[in-house]
Amino acid sequence: MSAAPELHPETRRPARFKAQAAEALASPRLKLALDRTAGNAEAKRGAAVAAFPGFEAARVRGAAIKDHTLRHLDHYLESFAARAEALGTKVHWARTADEACRITVEICRQAGARSATRSKSMLGEEIGLPHALAEAGIERVETDLAEHIVQLAGDPPSHIVWPAMHIAREQVAELFAEHHQTPQDPDDVPSMVESARRVLRGKFLGADVGISGANFLIAETGAVCTVTNEGNAELTTTPPRVHIVTAGIEKLVPTLAHAMTLLRLLARSATGAEITQYTTFHAGPKRPGDLDGPEEMHIVLVDNGRSKMLGEGLEEMLRCIRCGACMNHCVVYRQIGGHAYGGVYPGPMGAVLTPVLQGLKESRALPQACTLNGKCAEVCPVKIPLPTLLRGWRIRSWREGLEPTTVRAGIGLWAFVAKRPRLYRLGVKAALPVLRIFGRKGWIEKAPLLGAWTDQRDFPTPPRGGSFMAQYKAGRRS
Amino acid sequence: MSARADILSAVRRALKAPPAAPDLIVAEAAALLEDLDPARPPAPADPVEAFFAKIDDPAFAASIERIDGIRALPAALRSYMARHRLGFRLCLQPQEELRALSWAGFDLHHEAAPDEAVALAAGRRGISETGSVVLESGPDSRILNLFLPFHLVLAVRASTILGRLEDHAEASAGLPPRNAILMTGASGTSDIEGSYVRGAHGPRFLHVILIEDRPQGRLEEVRP
Ligand code: SF4
């Protein structure tokens, strides 16, 4: 029923990246779905950035705001927790994913919850909350439209902003026809949206617990900010008796005013809008006299590797505001989609985060799955040097001896030759004419020893005029 | 050790530097908000006009009209509801300023049903940069009244319109309401193949009524 039934969700792992990528490349339907949505997002972001001359200055400011907060993270965590508690919110701390799930499930149990509505949260996916709720026998109702679709398909999200990016509208129609038990027309997207609205409306109002993530935690006030375009966060957090927020400790910002710069960057980078339709600040449970709202509000502050990132050279990654621009602009993601990466977070940011979350041994293929073209860093609204961080993982993987012996031997040979300029030039000189023999129309489809490269793409034919060094010497390059 | 103590000490260990004095941190944070203009859209010459124009843009997922005073609100609602064939059953946010008006001919109630057709609420303020209306929870404001209806009409006074997002942050200093919502257009989604559809979970239609309440009305805006 999913977009790519040939991919098996339960066995996908970062370690199987190569096989998963090959399967993804073999699915023309996936490529179509990716091009439709990511292409759209890329165009809309481009237009929004062009319409905002201050974008570059805002990026610099946004990065500085996040860096400042991270530099004083202990201070901001303590002041946020104190403010939130003063508002009547119960603050919980979780060192690991398991601990976060245990706390969340326990709050649900205490509330006697049989069902929980959920407003999309990547952190929830990261800690494995869907699984933990299922094990505890609590019905989980995903309310974000895309999350609803992937839940019906039995898939994990394949993108951090468009979780159902891999699913084409024809398959949405099939899923809805089966689960909503009404006929669906794949060419009528509005009526499919209407169908989900009808089905989920009842669930919203009947849930015992509502679970959301957080886009920002405001240290000054103790408020939690969620952004959505659908309005599902408010419908998730208002009717149930209990509202639980799960949030990573890096979500802090000093004040509401600081959040504004980041909100400008987030909406433009994610969907090309100036701001999301609903930007909501949740500050504690229902107050005396309030006409609605939850009786209890809980926040689970999750570390799960973040304090380690802070101390081990990955602090820049903690600036991430989860906009998805890096994957929309990634040539690798655009070919293979999110599932091939095998982790919770796909694309360039995922290739940096997954080794933290699942270990470098398991995920060493991900930092390699990058052309280092720099596009991701160019678009990242908080200026995260993604290629540099990916290179860092590659170096570490090499040092820790995780690279297979064929790669080590190959690179060892290259290094031996590269350190001896004359030998290197001789080798290149010998290789160029050979490569040209295999080239047709400027691209090489097959050549000895290049099988892994040319299976999925062509290798460019070397230009006439000799190697770079030969041209340089002849004064044709500078 | 408790999880809280563990996380805080792990963070401190990772930061390596000794903790800074709180007033230094406050000063550093304040400096990040200084000289912000190059990093944000320019201030509008006239926030009210800019707010109107923003929402009036066909690309914006809402409509807007102006009325000359709050007493004209029921008539504006009547014609909106007639135009959209909604009948005259209206869910009115129980805000004092709205209840005080004359609603003869309307069938009023104050708690939205799951299939509510239309609701009216008064916004706390407007932000011209984004065309957002700020709504707050409280003893006279039910959050669900803003999300369940198919049509949502928001009344905003011209005197409350601010220029940029930071102006709103400044205006809302102090104890935050339980819920503060910056609402910008109707509910929408692009989750199916990126094609934009209105009315995902929240209102499909948003209509803003701008109430002119400044001393000399619109004439004041005509600058020499
Ligand atoms: S790394 Fe940058 S571009 Fe990628 S999701 Fe995070 S903030 Fe967005």
PDB file of C-alpha atoms and ligand atoms in Angstrom, chain A residues 160 317 320-326 349 380-382 384 386, ligand 1:
ATOM      1  CA  ILE A 160      10.832  16.304   8.209  1.00  0.00           C
ATOM      2  CA  MET A 317      24.154  21.157  14.278  1.00  0.00           C
ATOM      3  CA  CYS A 320      18.906  23.300  13.283  1.00  0.00           C
ATOM      4  CA  ILE A 321      15.313  24.548  13.187  1.00  0.00           C
ATOM      5  CA  ARG A 322      14.075  21.541  11.166  1.00  0.00           C
ATOM      6  CA  CYS A 323      13.040  23.463   8.063  1.00  0.00           C
ATOM      7  CA  GLY A 324      13.871  20.727   5.549  1.00  0.00           C
ATOM      8  CA  ALA A 325      15.547  23.061   3.033  1.00  0.00           C
ATOM      9  CA  CYS A 326      18.800  21.084   3.048  1.00  0.00           C
ATOM     10  CA  MET A 349      20.962  17.067   8.377  1.00  0.00           C
ATOM     11  CA  CYS A 380      20.485  26.430   5.539  1.00  0.00           C
ATOM     12  CA  PRO A 381      18.729  29.334   7.304  1.00  0.00           C
ATOM     13  CA  VAL A 382      20.981  29.085  10.358  1.00  0.00           C
ATOM     14  CA  ILE A 384      25.067  25.119   9.562  1.00  0.00           C
ATOM     15  CA  LEU A 386      26.730  20.659   6.836  1.00  0.00           C
TER      16      LEU A 386
HETATM   17  S1  SF4 C   1      20.196  21.695   8.775  1.00  0.00           S
HETATM   18 FE1  SF4 C   1      19.574  23.776   8.187  1.00  0.00          FE
HETATM   19  S2  SF4 C   1      18.498  23.489   6.236  1.00  0.00           S
HETATM   20 FE2  SF4 C   1      18.611  21.456   7.196  1.00  0.00          FE
HETATM   21  S3  SF4 C   1      16.700  21.262   8.346  1.00  0.00           S
HETATM   22 FE3  SF4 C   1      18.231  22.080   9.759  1.00  0.00          FE
HETATM   23  S4  SF4 C   1      17.952  24.301   9.633  1.00  0.00           S
HETATM   24 FE4  SF4 C   1      16.939  23.452   7.847  1.00  0.00          FE
END
